[in-house]
């Protein structure tokens, strides 16, 4: 599969850029950035692919340097709770992924190349 410059791709690229600016800019105070950095992950080329807010937790799927994914769970109600981070290889993530999510992953990987 390859990118074709569709409206969907352009919209998702803009969403990724805005999310990156919010979470991973140099002056960002994002809890997600803090959690990833404290676990030893580089956030210079990180992009949030998915965010799912729950009643007391936030779940993130983050593409790290275009090479692998981190699934992050952060408890909003208990700052003392240790966040959960699980690493996934891209080949494992791609298994059974819908076409729309495959396109989103390609857009994210392309954006990582552009900002590197």
Short mmCIF file of the N, C-alpha and C atoms (twelve columns), coordinates in Angstrom:
data_MODEL
# 
_entry.id   MODEL 
# 
loop_
_atom_site.group_PDB 
_atom_site.id 
_atom_site.type_symbol 
_atom_site.label_atom_id 
_atom_site.label_alt_id 
_atom_site.label_comp_id 
_atom_site.label_asym_id 
_atom_site.label_seq_id 
_atom_site.Cartn_x 
_atom_site.Cartn_y 
_atom_site.Cartn_z 
_atom_site.pdbx_PDB_model_num 
ATOM 1   N N  . UNK A 1   0.839   -1.169 0.000  1 
ATOM 2   C CA . UNK A 1   0.000   0.000  0.000  1 
ATOM 3   C C  . UNK A 1   0.894   1.245  0.000  1 
ATOM 4   N N  . UNK A 2   0.437   2.276  -0.671 1 
ATOM 5   C CA . UNK A 2   1.207   3.515  -0.710 1 
ATOM 6   C C  . UNK A 2   0.274   4.715  -0.578 1 
ATOM 7   N N  . UNK A 3   0.851   5.845  -0.267 1 
ATOM 8   C CA . UNK A 3   0.079   7.071  -0.100 1 
ATOM 9   C C  . UNK A 3   -0.224  7.696  -1.455 1 
ATOM 10  N N  . UNK A 4   -1.420  8.305  -1.565 1 
ATOM 11  C CA . UNK A 4   -1.822  8.904  -2.842 1 
ATOM 12  C C  . UNK A 4   -2.148  10.391 -2.720 1 
ATOM 13  N N  . UNK A 5   -2.032  10.953 -1.524 1 
ATOM 14  C CA . UNK A 5   -2.311  12.374 -1.335 1 
ATOM 15  C C  . UNK A 5   -3.788  12.698 -1.197 1 
ATOM 16  N N  . UNK A 6   -4.572  11.760 -0.722 1 
ATOM 17  C CA . UNK A 6   -6.019  11.951 -0.590 1 
ATOM 18  C C  . UNK A 6   -6.342  12.953 0.522  1 
ATOM 19  N N  . UNK A 7   -7.590  13.386 0.560  1 
ATOM 20  C CA . UNK A 7   -8.069  14.299 1.598  1 
ATOM 21  C C  . UNK A 7   -7.944  13.645 2.974  1 
ATOM 22  N N  . UNK A 8   -8.262  12.358 3.063  1 
ATOM 23  C CA . UNK A 8   -8.129  11.615 4.318  1 
ATOM 24  C C  . UNK A 8   -6.686  11.668 4.817  1 
ATOM 25  N N  . UNK A 9   -5.737  11.440 3.938  1 
ATOM 26  C CA . UNK A 9   -4.322  11.470 4.308  1 
ATOM 27  C C  . UNK A 9   -3.910  12.862 4.772  1 
ATOM 28  N N  . UNK A 10  -4.333  13.879 4.059  1 
ATOM 29  C CA . UNK A 10  -3.986  15.257 4.424  1 
ATOM 30  C C  . UNK A 10  -4.577  15.640 5.776  1 
ATOM 31  N N  . UNK A 11  -5.834  15.259 6.007  1 
ATOM 32  C CA . UNK A 11  -6.482  15.563 7.280  1 
ATOM 33  C C  . UNK A 11  -5.778  14.858 8.439  1 
ATOM 34  N N  . UNK A 12  -5.435  13.612 8.243  1 
ATOM 35  C CA . UNK A 12  -4.773  12.866 9.304  1 
ATOM 36  C C  . UNK A 12  -3.372  13.421 9.568  1 
ATOM 37  N N  . UNK A 13  -2.679  13.836 8.523  1 
ATOM 38  C CA . UNK A 13  -1.346  14.440 8.680  1 
ATOM 39  C C  . UNK A 13  -1.435  15.706 9.547  1 
ATOM 40  N N  . UNK A 14  -2.449  16.538 9.307  1 
ATOM 41  C CA . UNK A 14  -2.631  17.759 10.101 1 
ATOM 42  C C  . UNK A 14  -2.978  17.426 11.549 1 
ATOM 43  N N  . UNK A 15  -3.788  16.400 11.744 1 
ATOM 44  C CA . UNK A 15  -4.134  15.960 13.101 1 
ATOM 45  C C  . UNK A 15  -2.889  15.472 13.846 1 
ATOM 46  N N  . UNK A 16  -2.039  14.723 13.159 1 
ATOM 47  C CA . UNK A 16  -0.797  14.231 13.766 1 
ATOM 48  C C  . UNK A 16  0.136   15.381 14.137 1 
ATOM 49  N N  . UNK A 17  0.236   16.372 13.265 1 
ATOM 50  C CA . UNK A 17  1.099   17.527 13.534 1 
ATOM 51  C C  . UNK A 17  0.620   18.295 14.763 1 
ATOM 52  N N  . UNK A 18  -0.685  18.496 14.861 1 
ATOM 53  C CA . UNK A 18  -1.243  19.227 16.002 1 
ATOM 54  C C  . UNK A 18  -1.026  18.437 17.298 1 
ATOM 55  N N  . UNK A 19  -1.234  17.150 17.248 1 
ATOM 56  C CA . UNK A 19  -1.039  16.299 18.420 1 
ATOM 57  C C  . UNK A 19  0.425   16.294 18.839 1 
ATOM 58  N N  . UNK A 20  1.314   16.224 17.860 1 
ATOM 59  C CA . UNK A 20  2.757   16.236 18.145 1 
ATOM 60  C C  . UNK A 20  3.160   17.552 18.812 1 
ATOM 61  N N  . UNK A 21  2.638   18.667 18.295 1 
ATOM 62  C CA . UNK A 21  2.957   19.974 18.873 1 
ATOM 63  C C  . UNK A 21  2.464   20.055 20.323 1 
ATOM 64  N N  . UNK A 22  1.296   19.501 20.589 1 
ATOM 65  C CA . UNK A 22  0.742   19.544 21.942 1 
ATOM 66  C C  . UNK A 22  1.536   18.661 22.907 1 
ATOM 67  N N  . UNK A 23  1.814   17.434 22.503 1 
ATOM 68  C CA . UNK A 23  2.427   16.471 23.414 1 
ATOM 69  C C  . UNK A 23  3.952   16.518 23.465 1 
ATOM 70  N N  . UNK A 24  4.604   16.798 22.344 1 
ATOM 71  C CA . UNK A 24  6.046   16.563 22.282 1 
ATOM 72  C C  . UNK A 24  6.892   17.773 21.912 1 
ATOM 73  N N  . UNK A 25  6.317   18.964 21.899 1 
ATOM 74  C CA . UNK A 25  7.141   20.141 21.606 1 
ATOM 75  C C  . UNK A 25  8.111   20.365 22.769 1 
ATOM 76  N N  . UNK A 26  9.123   21.158 22.522 1 
ATOM 77  C CA . UNK A 26  10.176  21.381 23.524 1 
ATOM 78  C C  . UNK A 26  9.632   21.949 24.826 1 
ATOM 79  N N  . UNK A 27  8.626   22.808 24.762 1 
ATOM 80  C CA . UNK A 27  8.096   23.421 25.979 1 
ATOM 81  C C  . UNK A 27  6.799   22.764 26.469 1 
ATOM 82  N N  . UNK A 28  6.481   21.590 25.961 1 
ATOM 83  C CA . UNK A 28  5.272   20.875 26.358 1 
ATOM 84  C C  . UNK A 28  5.380   20.346 27.787 1 
ATOM 85  N N  . UNK A 29  4.292   20.445 28.519 1 
ATOM 86  C CA . UNK A 29  4.207   19.916 29.881 1 
ATOM 87  C C  . UNK A 29  3.367   18.633 29.902 1 
ATOM 88  N N  . UNK A 30  3.277   17.947 28.774 1 
ATOM 89  C CA . UNK A 30  2.442   16.765 28.623 1 
ATOM 90  C C  . UNK A 30  2.880   15.632 29.552 1 
ATOM 91  N N  . UNK A 31  1.922   15.036 30.215 1 
ATOM 92  C CA . UNK A 31  2.203   13.868 31.073 1 
ATOM 93  C C  . UNK A 31  2.693   12.707 30.223 1 
ATOM 94  N N  . UNK A 32  2.142   12.566 29.017 1 
ATOM 95  C CA . UNK A 32  2.571   11.500 28.113 1 
ATOM 96  C C  . UNK A 32  4.053   11.638 27.780 1 
ATOM 97  N N  . UNK A 33  4.487   12.829 27.463 1 
ATOM 98  C CA . UNK A 33  5.902   13.080 27.168 1 
ATOM 99  C C  . UNK A 33  6.769   12.710 28.363 1 
ATOM 100 N N  . UNK A 34  6.352   13.141 29.533 1 
ATOM 101 C CA . UNK A 34  7.099   12.853 30.762 1 
ATOM 102 C C  . UNK A 34  7.201   11.341 31.005 1 
ATOM 103 N N  . UNK A 35  6.101   10.625 30.821 1 
ATOM 104 C CA . UNK A 35  6.073   9.178  31.046 1 
ATOM 105 C C  . UNK A 35  6.998   8.455  30.071 1 
ATOM 106 N N  . UNK A 36  6.932   8.809  28.798 1 
ATOM 107 C CA . UNK A 36  7.775   8.156  27.791 1 
ATOM 108 C C  . UNK A 36  9.255   8.448  28.032 1 
ATOM 109 N N  . UNK A 37  9.582   9.692  28.328 1 
ATOM 110 C CA . UNK A 37  10.979  10.045 28.580 1 
ATOM 111 C C  . UNK A 37  11.515  9.349  29.820 1 
ATOM 112 N N  . UNK A 38  10.710  9.262  30.866 1 
ATOM 113 C CA . UNK A 38  11.181  8.605  32.086 1 
ATOM 114 C C  . UNK A 38  11.381  7.107  31.882 1 
ATOM 115 N N  . UNK A 39  10.714  6.541  30.866 1 
ATOM 116 C CA . UNK A 39  10.890  5.118  30.548 1 
ATOM 117 C C  . UNK A 39  12.036  4.910  29.556 1 
ATOM 118 N N  . UNK A 40  12.680  6.000  29.144 1 
ATOM 119 C CA . UNK A 40  13.840  5.890  28.271 1 
ATOM 120 C C  . UNK A 40  13.547  5.977  26.788 1 
ATOM 121 N N  . UNK A 41  12.323  6.368  26.426 1 
ATOM 122 C CA . UNK A 41  11.968  6.483  25.010 1 
ATOM 123 C C  . UNK A 41  12.267  7.891  24.500 1 
ATOM 124 N N  . UNK A 42  12.734  7.970  23.281 1 
ATOM 125 C CA . UNK A 42  12.962  9.257  22.639 1 
ATOM 126 C C  . UNK A 42  11.628  9.774  22.101 1 
ATOM 127 N N  . UNK A 43  11.302  11.014 22.391 1 
ATOM 128 C CA . UNK A 43  10.043  11.574 21.909 1 
ATOM 129 C C  . UNK A 43  10.253  12.584 20.785 1 
ATOM 130 N N  . UNK A 44  11.485  12.722 20.320 1 
ATOM 131 C CA . UNK A 44  11.785  13.664 19.254 1 
ATOM 132 C C  . UNK A 44  11.016  13.396 17.979 1 
ATOM 133 N N  . UNK A 45  10.795  12.131 17.674 1 
ATOM 134 C CA . UNK A 45  10.047  11.746 16.476 1 
ATOM 135 C C  . UNK A 45  8.839   10.884 16.836 1 
ATOM 136 N N  . UNK A 46  8.230   11.154 17.969 1 
ATOM 137 C CA . UNK A 46  7.071   10.383 18.408 1 
ATOM 138 C C  . UNK A 46  5.784   11.025 17.905 1 
ATOM 139 N N  . UNK A 47  4.811   10.182 17.577 1 
ATOM 140 C CA . UNK A 47  3.501   10.652 17.129 1 
ATOM 141 C C  . UNK A 47  2.415   9.830  17.807 1 
ATOM 142 N N  . UNK A 48  1.379   10.494 18.293 1 
ATOM 143 C CA . UNK A 48  0.249   9.804  18.899 1 
ATOM 144 C C  . UNK A 48  -0.690  9.354  17.782 1 
ATOM 145 N N  . UNK A 49  -0.796  8.034  17.593 1 
ATOM 146 C CA . UNK A 49  -1.688  7.499  16.568 1 
ATOM 147 C C  . UNK A 49  -3.128  7.454  17.061 1 
ATOM 148 N N  . UNK A 50  -3.301  7.073  18.321 1 
ATOM 149 C CA . UNK A 50  -4.649  6.957  18.888 1 
ATOM 150 C C  . UNK A 50  -4.623  7.390  20.346 1 
ATOM 151 N N  . UNK A 51  -5.728  8.014  20.759 1 
ATOM 152 C CA . UNK A 51  -5.912  8.399  22.148 1 
ATOM 153 C C  . UNK A 51  -7.331  8.022  22.537 1 
ATOM 154 N N  . UNK A 52  -7.456  7.277  23.617 1 
ATOM 155 C CA . UNK A 52  -8.765  6.879  24.113 1 
ATOM 156 C C  . UNK A 52  -8.886  7.329  25.563 1 
ATOM 157 N N  . UNK A 53  -9.709  8.349  25.811 1 
ATOM 158 C CA . UNK A 53  -9.921  8.769  27.194 1 
ATOM 159 C C  . UNK A 53  -10.943 7.850  27.856 1 
ATOM 160 N N  . UNK A 54  -10.692 7.493  29.082 1 
ATOM 161 C CA . UNK A 54  -11.619 6.685  29.867 1 
ATOM 162 C C  . UNK A 54  -12.011 7.525  31.073 1 
ATOM 163 N N  . UNK A 55  -12.822 6.994  31.964 1 
ATOM 164 C CA . UNK A 55  -13.261 7.776  33.116 1 
ATOM 165 C C  . UNK A 55  -12.093 8.286  33.950 1 
ATOM 166 N N  . UNK A 56  -11.130 7.431  34.233 1 
ATOM 167 C CA . UNK A 56  -10.026 7.863  35.084 1 
ATOM 168 C C  . UNK A 56  -8.665  7.636  34.448 1 
ATOM 169 N N  . UNK A 57  -8.634  7.095  33.230 1 
ATOM 170 C CA . UNK A 57  -7.360  6.796  32.568 1 
ATOM 171 C C  . UNK A 57  -7.377  7.278  31.123 1 
ATOM 172 N N  . UNK A 58  -6.188  7.479  30.595 1 
ATOM 173 C CA . UNK A 58  -6.010  7.776  29.182 1 
ATOM 174 C C  . UNK A 58  -5.170  6.658  28.580 1 
ATOM 175 N N  . UNK A 59  -5.567  6.215  27.403 1 
ATOM 176 C CA . UNK A 59  -4.830  5.175  26.681 1 
ATOM 177 C C  . UNK A 59  -4.307  5.780  25.382 1 
ATOM 178 N N  . UNK A 60  -3.021  5.616  25.142 1 
ATOM 179 C CA . UNK A 60  -2.383  6.167  23.951 1 
ATOM 180 C C  . UNK A 60  -1.694  5.055  23.172 1 
ATOM 181 N N  . UNK A 61  -1.710  5.171  21.852 1 
ATOM 182 C CA . UNK A 61  -0.866  4.358  20.992 1 
ATOM 183 C C  . UNK A 61  0.077   5.338  20.318 1 
ATOM 184 N N  . UNK A 62  1.373   5.185  20.579 1 
ATOM 185 C CA . UNK A 62  2.370   6.156  20.133 1 
ATOM 186 C C  . UNK A 62  3.369   5.477  19.205 1 
ATOM 187 N N  . UNK A 63  3.578   6.061  18.041 1 
ATOM 188 C CA . UNK A 63  4.612   5.600  17.114 1 
ATOM 189 C C  . UNK A 63  5.911   6.269  17.528 1 
ATOM 190 N N  . UNK A 64  6.919   5.465  17.837 1 
ATOM 191 C CA . UNK A 64  8.209   5.983  18.298 1 
ATOM 192 C C  . UNK A 64  9.229   5.833  17.173 1 
ATOM 193 N N  . UNK A 65  9.717   6.982  16.687 1 
ATOM 194 C CA . UNK A 65  10.738  7.050  15.645 1 
ATOM 195 C C  . UNK A 65  10.390  6.247  14.395 1 
ATOM 196 N N  . UNK A 66  9.103   5.996  14.166 1 
ATOM 197 C CA . UNK A 66  8.670   5.274  12.974 1 
ATOM 198 C C  . UNK A 66  9.022   3.807  12.992 1 
ATOM 199 N N  . UNK A 67  9.558   3.305  14.103 1 
ATOM 200 C CA . UNK A 67  10.088  1.944  14.143 1 
ATOM 201 C C  . UNK A 67  9.253   0.968  14.963 1 
ATOM 202 N N  . UNK A 68  8.595   1.447  16.012 1 
ATOM 203 C CA . UNK A 68  7.790   0.565  16.862 1 
ATOM 204 C C  . UNK A 68  6.723   1.395  17.561 1 
ATOM 205 N N  . UNK A 69  5.826   0.709  18.255 1 
ATOM 206 C CA . UNK A 69  4.725   1.379  18.937 1 
ATOM 207 C C  . UNK A 69  4.826   1.179  20.441 1 
ATOM 208 N N  . UNK A 70  4.322   2.149  21.164 1 
ATOM 209 C CA . UNK A 70  4.211   2.039  22.613 1 
ATOM 210 C C  . UNK A 70  2.743   2.245  22.969 1 
ATOM 211 N N  . UNK A 71  2.174   1.285  23.684 1 
ATOM 212 C CA . UNK A 71  0.815   1.416  24.208 1 
ATOM 213 C C  . UNK A 71  0.963   1.911  25.644 1 
ATOM 214 N N  . UNK A 72  0.407   3.075  25.922 1 
ATOM 215 C CA . UNK A 72  0.612   3.730  27.205 1 
ATOM 216 C C  . UNK A 72  -0.729  3.926  27.916 1 
ATOM 217 N N  . UNK A 73  -0.763  3.576  29.194 1 
ATOM 218 C CA . UNK A 73  -1.933  3.817  30.039 1 
ATOM 219 C C  . UNK A 73  -1.507  4.754  31.161 1 
ATOM 220 N N  . UNK A 74  -2.195  5.877  31.273 1 
ATOM 221 C CA . UNK A 74  -1.890  6.869  32.304 1 
ATOM 222 C C  . UNK A 74  -3.147  7.117  33.132 1 
ATOM 223 N N  . UNK A 75  -3.032  6.930  34.437 1 
ATOM 224 C CA . UNK A 75  -4.137  7.164  35.360 1 
ATOM 225 C C  . UNK A 75  -4.205  8.660  35.667 1 
ATOM 226 N N  . UNK A 76  -5.334  9.289  35.363 1 
ATOM 227 C CA . UNK A 76  -5.502  10.719 35.622 1 
ATOM 228 C C  . UNK A 76  -5.892  11.009 37.066 1 
ATOM 229 N N  . UNK A 77  -6.526  10.038 37.734 1 
ATOM 230 C CA . UNK A 77  -7.028  10.292 39.076 1 
ATOM 231 C C  . UNK A 77  -5.989  10.059 40.169 1 
ATOM 232 N N  . UNK A 78  -4.930  9.309  39.856 1 
ATOM 233 C CA . UNK A 78  -3.910  9.000  40.859 1 
ATOM 234 C C  . UNK A 78  -2.532  9.275  40.276 1 
ATOM 235 N N  . UNK A 79  -1.990  10.447 40.552 1 
ATOM 236 C CA . UNK A 79  -0.683  10.839 40.005 1 
ATOM 237 C C  . UNK A 79  0.431   9.927  40.498 1 
ATOM 238 N N  . UNK A 80  0.234   9.248  41.614 1 
ATOM 239 C CA . UNK A 80  1.243   8.347  42.153 1 
ATOM 240 C C  . UNK A 80  1.240   6.976  41.491 1 
ATOM 241 N N  . UNK A 81  0.207   6.688  40.710 1 
ATOM 242 C CA . UNK A 81  0.110   5.396  40.026 1 
ATOM 243 C C  . UNK A 81  1.168   5.308  38.925 1 
ATOM 244 N N  . UNK A 82  1.822   4.164  38.846 1 
ATOM 245 C CA . UNK A 82  2.842   3.966  37.820 1 
ATOM 246 C C  . UNK A 82  2.170   3.702  36.477 1 
ATOM 247 N N  . UNK A 83  2.446   4.532  35.472 1 
ATOM 248 C CA . UNK A 83  1.863   4.318  34.154 1 
ATOM 249 C C  . UNK A 83  2.335   2.994  33.544 1 
ATOM 250 N N  . UNK A 84  1.526   2.439  32.698 1 
ATOM 251 C CA . UNK A 84  1.846   1.184  32.026 1 
ATOM 252 C C  . UNK A 84  2.288   1.478  30.595 1 
ATOM 253 N N  . UNK A 85  3.404   0.877  30.185 1 
ATOM 254 C CA . UNK A 85  3.892   1.032  28.813 1 
ATOM 255 C C  . UNK A 85  4.228   -0.353 28.274 1 
ATOM 256 N N  . UNK A 86  3.654   -0.669 27.111 1 
ATOM 257 C CA . UNK A 86  3.973   -1.920 26.432 1 
ATOM 258 C C  . UNK A 86  4.470   -1.596 25.035 1 
ATOM 259 N N  . UNK A 87  5.551   -2.242 24.653 1 
ATOM 260 C CA . UNK A 87  6.147   -2.026 23.331 1 
ATOM 261 C C  . UNK A 87  5.634   -3.082 22.354 1 
ATOM 262 N N  . UNK A 88  5.297   -2.631 21.142 1 
ATOM 263 C CA . UNK A 88  4.842   -3.529 20.081 1 
ATOM 264 C C  . UNK A 88  5.653   -3.267 18.820 1 
ATOM 265 N N  . UNK A 89  6.039   -4.324 18.167 1 
ATOM 266 C CA . UNK A 89  6.714   -4.188 16.882 1 
ATOM 267 C C  . UNK A 89  5.668   -3.887 15.805 1 
ATOM 268 N N  . UNK A 90  6.072   -3.190 14.756 1 
ATOM 269 C CA . UNK A 90  5.137   -2.802 13.705 1 
ATOM 270 C C  . UNK A 90  4.477   -4.011 13.046 1 
ATOM 271 N N  . UNK A 91  5.238   -5.068 12.813 1 
ATOM 272 C CA . UNK A 91  4.663   -6.241 12.136 1 
ATOM 273 C C  . UNK A 91  3.537   -6.849 12.965 1 
ATOM 274 N N  . UNK A 92  3.665   -6.811 14.294 1 
ATOM 275 C CA . UNK A 92  2.607   -7.328 15.158 1 
ATOM 276 C C  . UNK A 92  1.382   -6.411 15.133 1 
ATOM 277 N N  . UNK A 93  1.614   -5.118 15.098 1 
ATOM 278 C CA . UNK A 93  0.531   -4.132 15.075 1 
ATOM 279 C C  . UNK A 93  -0.246  -4.214 13.759 1 
ATOM 280 N N  . UNK A 94  0.465   -4.451 12.668 1 
ATOM 281 C CA . UNK A 94  -0.162  -4.484 11.347 1 
ATOM 282 C C  . UNK A 94  -1.104  -5.670 11.146 1 
ATOM 283 N N  . UNK A 95  -0.875  -6.737 11.879 1 
ATOM 284 C CA . UNK A 95  -1.707  -7.927 11.734 1 
ATOM 285 C C  . UNK A 95  -3.166  -7.609 12.039 1 
ATOM 286 N N  . UNK A 96  -4.026  -7.800 11.054 1 
ATOM 287 C CA . UNK A 96  -5.458  -7.586 11.230 1 
ATOM 288 C C  . UNK A 96  -5.888  -6.133 11.260 1 
ATOM 289 N N  . UNK A 97  -4.991  -5.220 10.921 1 
ATOM 290 C CA . UNK A 97  -5.286  -3.789 10.948 1 
ATOM 291 C C  . UNK A 97  -6.162  -3.413 9.751  1 
ATOM 292 N N  . UNK A 98  -7.201  -2.640 9.982  1 
ATOM 293 C CA . UNK A 98  -8.094  -2.233 8.889  1 
ATOM 294 C C  . UNK A 98  -7.347  -1.341 7.895  1 
ATOM 295 N N  . UNK A 99  -7.920  -1.197 6.726  1 
ATOM 296 C CA . UNK A 99  -7.302  -0.393 5.671  1 
ATOM 297 C C  . UNK A 99  -7.123  1.066  6.111  1 
ATOM 298 N N  . UNK A 100 -8.118  1.611  6.797  1 
ATOM 299 C CA . UNK A 100 -8.034  3.005  7.253  1 
ATOM 300 C C  . UNK A 100 -6.867  3.175  8.218  1 
ATOM 301 N N  . UNK A 101 -6.705  2.261  9.164  1 
ATOM 302 C CA . UNK A 101 -5.598  2.352  10.117 1 
ATOM 303 C C  . UNK A 101 -4.251  2.086  9.449  1 
ATOM 304 N N  . UNK A 102 -4.228  1.277  8.409  1 
ATOM 305 C CA . UNK A 102 -2.995  1.070  7.659  1 
ATOM 306 C C  . UNK A 102 -2.577  2.371  6.980  1 
ATOM 307 N N  . UNK A 103 -3.543  3.087  6.401  1 
ATOM 308 C CA . UNK A 103 -3.257  4.375  5.763  1 
ATOM 309 C C  . UNK A 103 -2.759  5.362  6.819  1 
ATOM 310 N N  . UNK A 104 -3.399  5.385  7.991  1 
ATOM 311 C CA . UNK A 104 -2.970  6.293  9.048  1 
ATOM 312 C C  . UNK A 104 -1.542  5.994  9.494  1 
ATOM 313 N N  . UNK A 105 -1.201  4.722  9.580  1 
ATOM 314 C CA . UNK A 105 0.165   4.351  9.956  1 
ATOM 315 C C  . UNK A 105 1.162   4.794  8.881  1 
ATOM 316 N N  . UNK A 106 0.808   4.616  7.614  1 
ATOM 317 C CA . UNK A 106 1.686   5.060  6.522  1 
ATOM 318 C C  . UNK A 106 1.894   6.570  6.559  1 
ATOM 319 N N  . UNK A 107 0.825   7.313  6.818  1 
ATOM 320 C CA . UNK A 107 0.930   8.773  6.918  1 
ATOM 321 C C  . UNK A 107 1.861   9.143  8.072  1 
ATOM 322 N N  . UNK A 108 1.697   8.475  9.207  1 
ATOM 323 C CA . UNK A 108 2.543   8.758  10.372 1 
ATOM 324 C C  . UNK A 108 4.009   8.444  10.073 1 
ATOM 325 N N  . UNK A 109 4.268   7.305  9.434  1 
ATOM 326 C CA . UNK A 109 5.647   6.953  9.095  1 
ATOM 327 C C  . UNK A 109 6.240   7.960  8.117  1 
ATOM 328 N N  . UNK A 110 5.438   8.426  7.162  1 
ATOM 329 C CA . UNK A 110 5.902   9.421  6.210  1 
ATOM 330 C C  . UNK A 110 6.226   10.736 6.924  1 
ATOM 331 N N  . UNK A 111 5.389   11.102 7.871  1 
ATOM 332 C CA . UNK A 111 5.609   12.341 8.635  1 
ATOM 333 C C  . UNK A 111 6.881   12.228 9.481  1 
ATOM 334 N N  . UNK A 112 7.119   11.073 10.070 1 
ATOM 335 C CA . UNK A 112 8.346   10.864 10.862 1 
ATOM 336 C C  . UNK A 112 9.569   11.048 9.978  1 
ATOM 337 N N  . UNK A 113 9.528   10.505 8.758  1 
ATOM 338 C CA . UNK A 113 10.648  10.697 7.831  1 
ATOM 339 C C  . UNK A 113 10.869  12.154 7.507  1 
ATOM 340 N N  . UNK A 114 9.776   12.904 7.364  1 
ATOM 341 C CA . UNK A 114 9.866   14.319 7.005  1 
ATOM 342 C C  . UNK A 114 10.442  15.166 8.139  1 
ATOM 343 N N  . UNK A 115 10.168  14.775 9.399  1 
ATOM 344 C CA . UNK A 115 10.660  15.577 10.523 1 
ATOM 345 C C  . UNK A 115 12.015  15.110 11.028 1 
ATOM 346 N N  . UNK A 116 12.506  14.020 10.514 1 
ATOM 347 C CA . UNK A 116 13.810  13.493 10.951 1 
ATOM 348 C C  . UNK A 116 14.950  14.293 10.384 1 
# 
